[in-house]
Amino acid sequence: MLDISRAEFANLPGVTSQNLYSAFKREKVGEAHMARLRELAASKGVEGLTVDWLEAGLGAGPHQTDHGTLQVSALEAGNDRDLRSQSASNRALATAYARFEFLAGYAQERTRFIDIPSTLLRGNVDLLTPSVRVYPNPNDVMRGEIEKGDLVFVDTSVCQVEADGVYAYKIGGIPQIRRIQVRGKGVLRFRGTHAYEDSLELSGVELEDLEIGGRVIGSIGCRKF
């Protein structure tokens, strides 16, 4: 996208062949190289170049801007960032795969990332926000809605229960997924799909050990026949 070779990049001020070789070998970009890359990107009308994307493929990735479509009025300027973020997410969904990071401290996978075919995301751009992580459902208390082993998408920007919803959480250090309902001040009800056998209500000191990993905003899986 930047239309520059590795040798040409190594000849730029502040960049050397040796440092560039080390960067490729360590798979770490470095601040000096990142600054040069951003300068090049800006000069060529490329946005969205991030360290996370370069090192791990996370996020929507860089894209060529279309200055003819980004002209907004002063009243719309406050929403410009959201509009561009939405556009970048749509572009990411158009690619074959989207890369997600597993939810740290919950998932037991040996790898840090998973590449998911974009067709499975069903055009849901909310799943591509930077705060979303993935986590295989460890139990069957949400059976019928989220099966055991289904891959759930967890919005980690939600770190406490402020509204009813499905959450990834830990109690006693054990990762779980349930629907949580706010029953009153300091009282939470944890429900499965079979309320009579999979529900519990906690309050006061019983909630001191509660850790919220995030709110579940989607899931994918395969149904057994």
PDB file of C-alpha atoms in Angstrom:
ATOM      1  CA  MET A   1       0.000   0.000   0.000  1.00  0.00           C
ATOM      2  CA  LEU A   2       2.894   2.376   0.674  1.00  0.00           C
ATOM      3  CA  ASP A   3       4.602   1.349  -2.573  1.00  0.00           C
ATOM      4  CA  ILE A   4       8.095   1.168  -1.079  1.00  0.00           C
ATOM      5  CA  SER A   5      10.577  -1.702  -0.993  1.00  0.00           C
ATOM      6  CA  ARG A   6      12.420  -2.945   2.067  1.00  0.00           C
ATOM      7  CA  ALA A   7      15.716  -1.570   0.688  1.00  0.00           C
ATOM      8  CA  GLU A   8      14.163   1.848   0.026  1.00  0.00           C
ATOM      9  CA  PHE A   9      12.714   1.952   3.532  1.00  0.00           C
ATOM     10  CA  ALA A  10      16.124   1.094   5.020  1.00  0.00           C
ATOM     11  CA  ASN A  11      17.608   4.162   3.302  1.00  0.00           C
ATOM     12  CA  LEU A  12      15.236   6.607   5.009  1.00  0.00           C
ATOM     13  CA  PRO A  13      16.617   8.887   7.770  1.00  0.00           C
ATOM     14  CA  GLY A  14      16.427   7.154  11.142  1.00  0.00           C
ATOM     15  CA  VAL A  15      16.245   3.650   9.620  1.00  0.00           C
ATOM     16  CA  THR A  16      19.114   1.231   8.993  1.00  0.00           C
ATOM     17  CA  SER A  17      19.289  -2.162   7.299  1.00  0.00           C
ATOM     18  CA  GLN A  18      20.501  -3.796  10.517  1.00  0.00           C
ATOM     19  CA  ASN A  19      17.663  -2.347  12.591  1.00  0.00           C
ATOM     20  CA  LEU A  20      15.154  -3.341   9.943  1.00  0.00           C
ATOM     21  CA  TYR A  21      16.522  -6.894   9.861  1.00  0.00           C
ATOM     22  CA  SER A  22      16.206  -7.097  13.657  1.00  0.00           C
ATOM     23  CA  ALA A  23      12.639  -5.803  13.488  1.00  0.00           C
ATOM     24  CA  PHE A  24      11.635  -8.530  11.024  1.00  0.00           C
ATOM     25  CA  LYS A  25      13.407 -11.198  13.064  1.00  0.00           C
ATOM     26  CA  ARG A  26      11.857 -10.121  16.389  1.00  0.00           C
ATOM     27  CA  GLU A  27       8.476  -9.301  14.784  1.00  0.00           C
ATOM     28  CA  LYS A  28       8.519  -6.033  16.742  1.00  0.00           C
ATOM     29  CA  VAL A  29       8.198  -2.758  14.863  1.00  0.00           C
ATOM     30  CA  GLY A  30       9.858  -0.286  17.231  1.00  0.00           C
ATOM     31  CA  GLU A  31       8.974   3.373  17.785  1.00  0.00           C
ATOM     32  CA  ALA A  32      11.426   4.827  15.229  1.00  0.00           C
ATOM     33  CA  HIS A  33      10.269   2.539  12.427  1.00  0.00           C
ATOM     34  CA  MET A  34       6.631   3.089  13.346  1.00  0.00           C
ATOM     35  CA  ALA A  35       7.096   6.854  13.173  1.00  0.00           C
ATOM     36  CA  ARG A  36       8.596   6.577   9.683  1.00  0.00           C
ATOM     37  CA  LEU A  37       5.842   4.235   8.531  1.00  0.00           C
ATOM     38  CA  ARG A  38       3.176   6.631   9.763  1.00  0.00           C
ATOM     39  CA  GLU A  39       4.849   9.516   7.940  1.00  0.00           C
ATOM     40  CA  LEU A  40       4.872   7.482   4.732  1.00  0.00           C
ATOM     41  CA  ALA A  41       1.281   6.405   5.256  1.00  0.00           C
ATOM     42  CA  ALA A  42       0.100   9.974   5.801  1.00  0.00           C
ATOM     43  CA  SER A  43       1.905  11.166   2.677  1.00  0.00           C
ATOM     44  CA  LYS A  44       0.221   8.445   0.617  1.00  0.00           C
ATOM     45  CA  GLY A  45      -3.275   8.837   2.070  1.00  0.00           C
ATOM     46  CA  VAL A  46      -3.219   5.602   4.084  1.00  0.00           C
ATOM     47  CA  GLU A  47      -4.951   5.468   7.485  1.00  0.00           C
ATOM     48  CA  GLY A  48      -5.315   2.850  10.198  1.00  0.00           C
ATOM     49  CA  LEU A  49      -1.668   1.741  10.362  1.00  0.00           C
ATOM     50  CA  THR A  50      -1.173   0.473  13.929  1.00  0.00           C
ATOM     51  CA  VAL A  51       1.415  -1.502  15.885  1.00  0.00           C
ATOM     52  CA  ASP A  52      -1.233  -4.126  16.787  1.00  0.00           C
ATOM     53  CA  TRP A  53      -1.978  -4.740  13.107  1.00  0.00           C
ATOM     54  CA  LEU A  54       1.681  -4.846  12.043  1.00  0.00           C
ATOM     55  CA  GLU A  55       2.797  -7.189  14.821  1.00  0.00           C
ATOM     56  CA  ALA A  56      -0.250  -9.389  15.309  1.00  0.00           C
ATOM     57  CA  GLY A  57      -2.802  -8.657  12.600  1.00  0.00           C
ATOM     58  CA  LEU A  58      -5.288  -7.237  15.114  1.00  0.00           C
ATOM     59  CA  GLY A  59      -7.903  -4.707  14.059  1.00  0.00           C
ATOM     60  CA  ALA A  60      -9.293  -3.628  10.715  1.00  0.00           C
ATOM     61  CA  GLY A  61      -5.880  -2.755   9.300  1.00  0.00           C
ATOM     62  CA  PRO A  62      -4.693   0.110   7.089  1.00  0.00           C
ATOM     63  CA  HIS A  63      -6.778   1.449   4.233  1.00  0.00           C
ATOM     64  CA  GLN A  64      -6.548   4.019   1.508  1.00  0.00           C
ATOM     65  CA  THR A  65      -8.615   7.101   2.297  1.00  0.00           C
ATOM     66  CA  ASP A  66     -11.032   8.588  -0.145  1.00  0.00           C
ATOM     67  CA  HIS A  67     -10.792  12.299   0.553  1.00  0.00           C
ATOM     68  CA  GLY A  68     -13.771  12.949  -1.716  1.00  0.00           C
ATOM     69  CA  THR A  69     -16.077  11.091   0.655  1.00  0.00           C
ATOM     70  CA  LEU A  70     -14.694  12.413   3.946  1.00  0.00           C
ATOM     71  CA  GLN A  71     -15.887  15.992   3.564  1.00  0.00           C
ATOM     72  CA  VAL A  72     -18.245  16.687   6.459  1.00  0.00           C
ATOM     73  CA  SER A  73     -19.840  19.785   7.867  1.00  0.00           C
ATOM     74  CA  ALA A  74     -18.741  21.325  11.151  1.00  0.00           C
ATOM     75  CA  LEU A  75     -21.797  19.801  12.840  1.00  0.00           C
ATOM     76  CA  GLU A  76     -20.827  16.335  11.585  1.00  0.00           C
ATOM     77  CA  ALA A  77     -17.138  16.617  12.440  1.00  0.00           C
ATOM     78  CA  GLY A  78     -17.632  15.164  15.913  1.00  0.00           C
ATOM     79  CA  ASN A  79     -18.882  11.918  14.371  1.00  0.00           C
ATOM     80  CA  ASP A  80     -16.094  11.687  11.765  1.00  0.00           C
ATOM     81  CA  ARG A  81     -14.023   9.247  13.809  1.00  0.00           C
ATOM     82  CA  ASP A  82     -16.987   6.924  14.343  1.00  0.00           C
ATOM     83  CA  LEU A  83     -17.854   7.043  10.630  1.00  0.00           C
ATOM     84  CA  ARG A  84     -14.315   6.137   9.596  1.00  0.00           C
ATOM     85  CA  SER A  85     -14.135   3.386  12.228  1.00  0.00           C
ATOM     86  CA  GLN A  86     -17.378   1.912  10.906  1.00  0.00           C
ATOM     87  CA  SER A  87     -16.044   2.073   7.360  1.00  0.00           C
ATOM     88  CA  ALA A  88     -12.818   0.337   8.401  1.00  0.00           C
ATOM     89  CA  SER A  89     -14.807  -2.428  10.091  1.00  0.00           C
ATOM     90  CA  ASN A  90     -16.844  -2.953   6.943  1.00  0.00           C
ATOM     91  CA  ARG A  91     -13.627  -3.304   4.951  1.00  0.00           C
ATOM     92  CA  ALA A  92     -12.322  -5.854   7.447  1.00  0.00           C
ATOM     93  CA  LEU A  93     -15.489  -7.914   7.037  1.00  0.00           C
ATOM     94  CA  ALA A  94     -14.867  -7.949   3.295  1.00  0.00           C
ATOM     95  CA  THR A  95     -11.578  -9.842   3.823  1.00  0.00           C
ATOM     96  CA  ALA A  96     -11.431 -13.643   4.112  1.00  0.00           C
ATOM     97  CA  TYR A  97     -10.542 -13.785   7.810  1.00  0.00           C
ATOM     98  CA  ALA A  98     -10.649 -11.583  10.915  1.00  0.00           C
ATOM     99  CA  ARG A  99      -8.144 -12.112  13.730  1.00  0.00           C
ATOM    100  CA  PHE A 100      -9.283 -12.153  17.365  1.00  0.00           C
ATOM    101  CA  GLU A 101      -7.371 -12.426  20.621  1.00  0.00           C
ATOM    102  CA  PHE A 102      -8.474 -14.965  23.223  1.00  0.00           C
ATOM    103  CA  LEU A 103      -9.799 -13.591  26.525  1.00  0.00           C
ATOM    104  CA  ALA A 104      -6.778 -13.573  28.833  1.00  0.00           C
ATOM    105  CA  GLY A 105      -7.205 -15.503  32.071  1.00  0.00           C
ATOM    106  CA  TYR A 106     -10.277 -17.338  30.750  1.00  0.00           C
ATOM    107  CA  ALA A 107      -9.362 -19.221  27.576  1.00  0.00           C
ATOM    108  CA  GLN A 108      -6.897 -22.101  27.930  1.00  0.00           C
ATOM    109  CA  GLU A 109      -5.759 -22.187  24.292  1.00  0.00           C
ATOM    110  CA  ARG A 110      -2.040 -22.459  23.643  1.00  0.00           C
ATOM    111  CA  THR A 111      -2.162 -19.775  20.966  1.00  0.00           C
ATOM    112  CA  ARG A 112      -2.955 -16.128  21.631  1.00  0.00           C
ATOM    113  CA  PHE A 113      -5.035 -15.505  18.500  1.00  0.00           C
ATOM    114  CA  ILE A 114      -7.579 -17.178  16.277  1.00  0.00           C
ATOM    115  CA  ASP A 115      -8.474 -16.325  12.673  1.00  0.00           C
ATOM    116  CA  ILE A 116     -12.208 -16.549  12.011  1.00  0.00           C
ATOM    117  CA  PRO A 117     -13.759 -16.620   8.510  1.00  0.00           C
ATOM    118  CA  SER A 118     -15.504 -13.284   8.003  1.00  0.00           C
ATOM    119  CA  THR A 119     -18.570 -15.060   6.627  1.00  0.00           C
ATOM    120  CA  LEU A 120     -19.259 -16.426  10.124  1.00  0.00           C
ATOM    121  CA  LEU A 121     -19.471 -12.904  11.538  1.00  0.00           C
ATOM    122  CA  ARG A 122     -22.638 -12.244   9.497  1.00  0.00           C
ATOM    123  CA  GLY A 123     -21.712  -8.631   8.819  1.00  0.00           C
ATOM    124  CA  ASN A 124     -21.677  -7.712  12.534  1.00  0.00           C
ATOM    125  CA  VAL A 125     -19.154  -4.852  12.684  1.00  0.00           C
ATOM    126  CA  ASP A 126     -19.584  -4.549  16.479  1.00  0.00           C
ATOM    127  CA  LEU A 127     -17.549  -7.741  16.834  1.00  0.00           C
ATOM    128  CA  LEU A 128     -14.520  -5.969  15.314  1.00  0.00           C
ATOM    129  CA  THR A 129     -14.149  -3.306  17.995  1.00  0.00           C
ATOM    130  CA  PRO A 130     -10.680  -3.366  19.646  1.00  0.00           C
ATOM    131  CA  SER A 131     -12.074  -4.293  23.080  1.00  0.00           C
ATOM    132  CA  VAL A 132     -13.651  -7.572  21.871  1.00  0.00           C
ATOM    133  CA  ARG A 133     -12.010 -10.882  22.806  1.00  0.00           C
ATOM    134  CA  VAL A 134     -13.121 -14.480  22.185  1.00  0.00           C
ATOM    135  CA  TYR A 135     -13.601 -17.325  24.624  1.00  0.00           C
ATOM    136  CA  PRO A 136     -14.935 -20.906  24.237  1.00  0.00           C
ATOM    137  CA  ASN A 137     -17.999 -21.395  26.438  1.00  0.00           C
ATOM    138  CA  PRO A 138     -16.842 -23.787  29.198  1.00  0.00           C
ATOM    139  CA  ASN A 139     -20.214 -25.154  30.365  1.00  0.00           C
ATOM    140  CA  ASP A 140     -23.750 -26.009  29.275  1.00  0.00           C
ATOM    141  CA  VAL A 141     -25.822 -23.820  31.606  1.00  0.00           C
ATOM    142  CA  MET A 142     -26.759 -21.591  28.641  1.00  0.00           C
ATOM    143  CA  ARG A 143     -27.719 -24.562  26.447  1.00  0.00           C
ATOM    144  CA  GLY A 144     -30.250 -23.705  23.819  1.00  0.00           C
ATOM    145  CA  GLU A 145     -28.780 -20.199  23.513  1.00  0.00           C
ATOM    146  CA  ILE A 146     -25.016 -20.715  23.794  1.00  0.00           C
ATOM    147  CA  GLU A 147     -23.864 -24.317  23.622  1.00  0.00           C
ATOM    148  CA  LYS A 148     -20.839 -25.702  25.433  1.00  0.00           C
ATOM    149  CA  GLY A 149     -17.779 -25.098  23.236  1.00  0.00           C
ATOM    150  CA  ASP A 150     -19.348 -22.283  21.238  1.00  0.00           C
ATOM    151  CA  LEU A 151     -16.976 -19.371  20.673  1.00  0.00           C
ATOM    152  CA  VAL A 152     -18.359 -16.272  22.388  1.00  0.00           C
ATOM    153  CA  PHE A 153     -17.377 -12.678  21.672  1.00  0.00           C
ATOM    154  CA  VAL A 154     -16.756 -10.714  24.861  1.00  0.00           C
ATOM    155  CA  ASP A 155     -16.679  -6.913  25.083  1.00  0.00           C
ATOM    156  CA  THR A 156     -13.972  -6.351  27.699  1.00  0.00           C
ATOM    157  CA  SER A 157     -14.762  -2.630  27.972  1.00  0.00           C
ATOM    158  CA  VAL A 158     -17.663  -3.723  30.218  1.00  0.00           C
ATOM    159  CA  CYS A 159     -15.990  -4.564  33.524  1.00  0.00           C
ATOM    160  CA  GLN A 160     -18.991  -4.440  35.872  1.00  0.00           C
ATOM    161  CA  VAL A 161     -22.662  -5.390  35.816  1.00  0.00           C
ATOM    162  CA  GLU A 162     -24.706  -2.265  35.216  1.00  0.00           C
ATOM    163  CA  ALA A 163     -27.545  -3.861  33.217  1.00  0.00           C
ATOM    164  CA  ASP A 164     -29.047  -7.275  32.572  1.00  0.00           C
ATOM    165  CA  GLY A 165     -27.121  -9.326  30.024  1.00  0.00           C
ATOM    166  CA  VAL A 166     -24.927 -12.358  29.392  1.00  0.00           C
ATOM    167  CA  TYR A 167     -21.465 -12.046  30.934  1.00  0.00           C
ATOM    168  CA  ALA A 168     -18.175 -13.908  31.103  1.00  0.00           C
ATOM    169  CA  TYR A 169     -17.140 -13.889  34.744  1.00  0.00           C
ATOM    170  CA  LYS A 170     -15.229 -15.678  37.475  1.00  0.00           C
ATOM    171  CA  ILE A 171     -16.293 -16.653  40.960  1.00  0.00           C
ATOM    172  CA  GLY A 172     -13.666 -18.401  43.047  1.00  0.00           C
ATOM    173  CA  GLY A 173     -11.341 -18.133  40.057  1.00  0.00           C
ATOM    174  CA  ILE A 174     -13.568 -20.409  37.930  1.00  0.00           C
ATOM    175  CA  PRO A 175     -14.511 -18.988  34.481  1.00  0.00           C
ATOM    176  CA  GLN A 176     -18.238 -19.148  33.704  1.00  0.00           C
ATOM    177  CA  ILE A 177     -20.861 -17.702  31.371  1.00  0.00           C
ATOM    178  CA  ARG A 178     -24.384 -16.892  32.534  1.00  0.00           C
ATOM    179  CA  ARG A 179     -27.112 -14.326  32.159  1.00  0.00           C
ATOM    180  CA  ILE A 180     -26.866 -11.853  35.039  1.00  0.00           C
ATOM    181  CA  GLN A 181     -29.856  -9.858  36.251  1.00  0.00           C
ATOM    182  CA  VAL A 182     -29.743  -6.854  38.564  1.00  0.00           C
ATOM    183  CA  ARG A 183     -32.293  -7.647  41.279  1.00  0.00           C
ATOM    184  CA  GLY A 184     -31.718  -4.615  43.455  1.00  0.00           C
ATOM    185  CA  LYS A 185     -28.944  -2.650  45.095  1.00  0.00           C
ATOM    186  CA  GLY A 186     -26.095  -5.090  45.678  1.00  0.00           C
ATOM    187  CA  VAL A 187     -28.092  -8.140  44.543  1.00  0.00           C
ATOM    188  CA  LEU A 188     -27.393 -10.107  41.356  1.00  0.00           C
ATOM    189  CA  ARG A 189     -29.129 -13.172  39.981  1.00  0.00           C
ATOM    190  CA  PHE A 190     -27.078 -15.557  37.821  1.00  0.00           C
ATOM    191  CA  ARG A 191     -29.304 -17.524  35.451  1.00  0.00           C
ATOM    192  CA  GLY A 192     -28.921 -20.324  32.980  1.00  0.00           C
ATOM    193  CA  THR A 193     -31.525 -21.298  30.418  1.00  0.00           C
ATOM    194  CA  HIS A 194     -33.040 -23.744  32.900  1.00  0.00           C
ATOM    195  CA  ALA A 195     -33.688 -21.341  35.756  1.00  0.00           C
ATOM    196  CA  TYR A 196     -34.772 -23.987  38.273  1.00  0.00           C
ATOM    197  CA  GLU A 197     -31.415 -25.794  38.150  1.00  0.00           C
ATOM    198  CA  ASP A 198     -28.897 -23.276  36.845  1.00  0.00           C
ATOM    199  CA  SER A 199     -29.683 -20.138  38.855  1.00  0.00           C
ATOM    200  CA  LEU A 200     -28.196 -18.590  41.942  1.00  0.00           C
ATOM    201  CA  GLU A 201     -28.588 -15.236  43.678  1.00  0.00           C
ATOM    202  CA  LEU A 202     -25.674 -13.480  45.351  1.00  0.00           C
ATOM    203  CA  SER A 203     -25.388 -10.307  47.404  1.00  0.00           C
ATOM    204  CA  GLY A 204     -23.119  -8.478  49.819  1.00  0.00           C
ATOM    205  CA  VAL A 205     -19.893 -10.267  50.716  1.00  0.00           C
ATOM    206  CA  GLU A 206     -20.805 -13.106  48.331  1.00  0.00           C
ATOM    207  CA  LEU A 207     -20.005 -10.750  45.438  1.00  0.00           C
ATOM    208  CA  GLU A 208     -16.566  -9.748  46.700  1.00  0.00           C
ATOM    209  CA  ASP A 209     -14.998 -12.608  44.759  1.00  0.00           C
ATOM    210  CA  LEU A 210     -16.829 -11.732  41.517  1.00  0.00           C
ATOM    211  CA  GLU A 211     -14.646 -10.766  38.528  1.00  0.00           C
ATOM    212  CA  ILE A 212     -16.327  -9.591  35.327  1.00  0.00           C
ATOM    213  CA  GLY A 213     -14.379 -10.457  32.172  1.00  0.00           C
ATOM    214  CA  GLY A 214     -16.824  -8.647  29.902  1.00  0.00           C
ATOM    215  CA  ARG A 215     -20.266  -8.730  28.346  1.00  0.00           C
ATOM    216  CA  VAL A 216     -21.034 -11.414  25.755  1.00  0.00           C
ATOM    217  CA  ILE A 217     -22.185  -9.730  22.522  1.00  0.00           C
ATOM    218  CA  GLY A 218     -22.275 -12.702  20.145  1.00  0.00           C
ATOM    219  CA  SER A 219     -21.343 -16.318  19.577  1.00  0.00           C
ATOM    220  CA  ILE A 220     -20.629 -18.826  16.836  1.00  0.00           C
ATOM    221  CA  GLY A 221     -20.612 -22.590  16.962  1.00  0.00           C
ATOM    222  CA  CYS A 222     -21.725 -25.771  15.263  1.00  0.00           C
ATOM    223  CA  ARG A 223     -24.867 -27.696  16.136  1.00  0.00           C
ATOM    224  CA  LYS A 224     -24.512 -31.455  16.587  1.00  0.00           C
ATOM    225  CA  PHE A 225     -26.911 -33.828  14.834  1.00  0.00           C
TER     226      PHE A 225
END
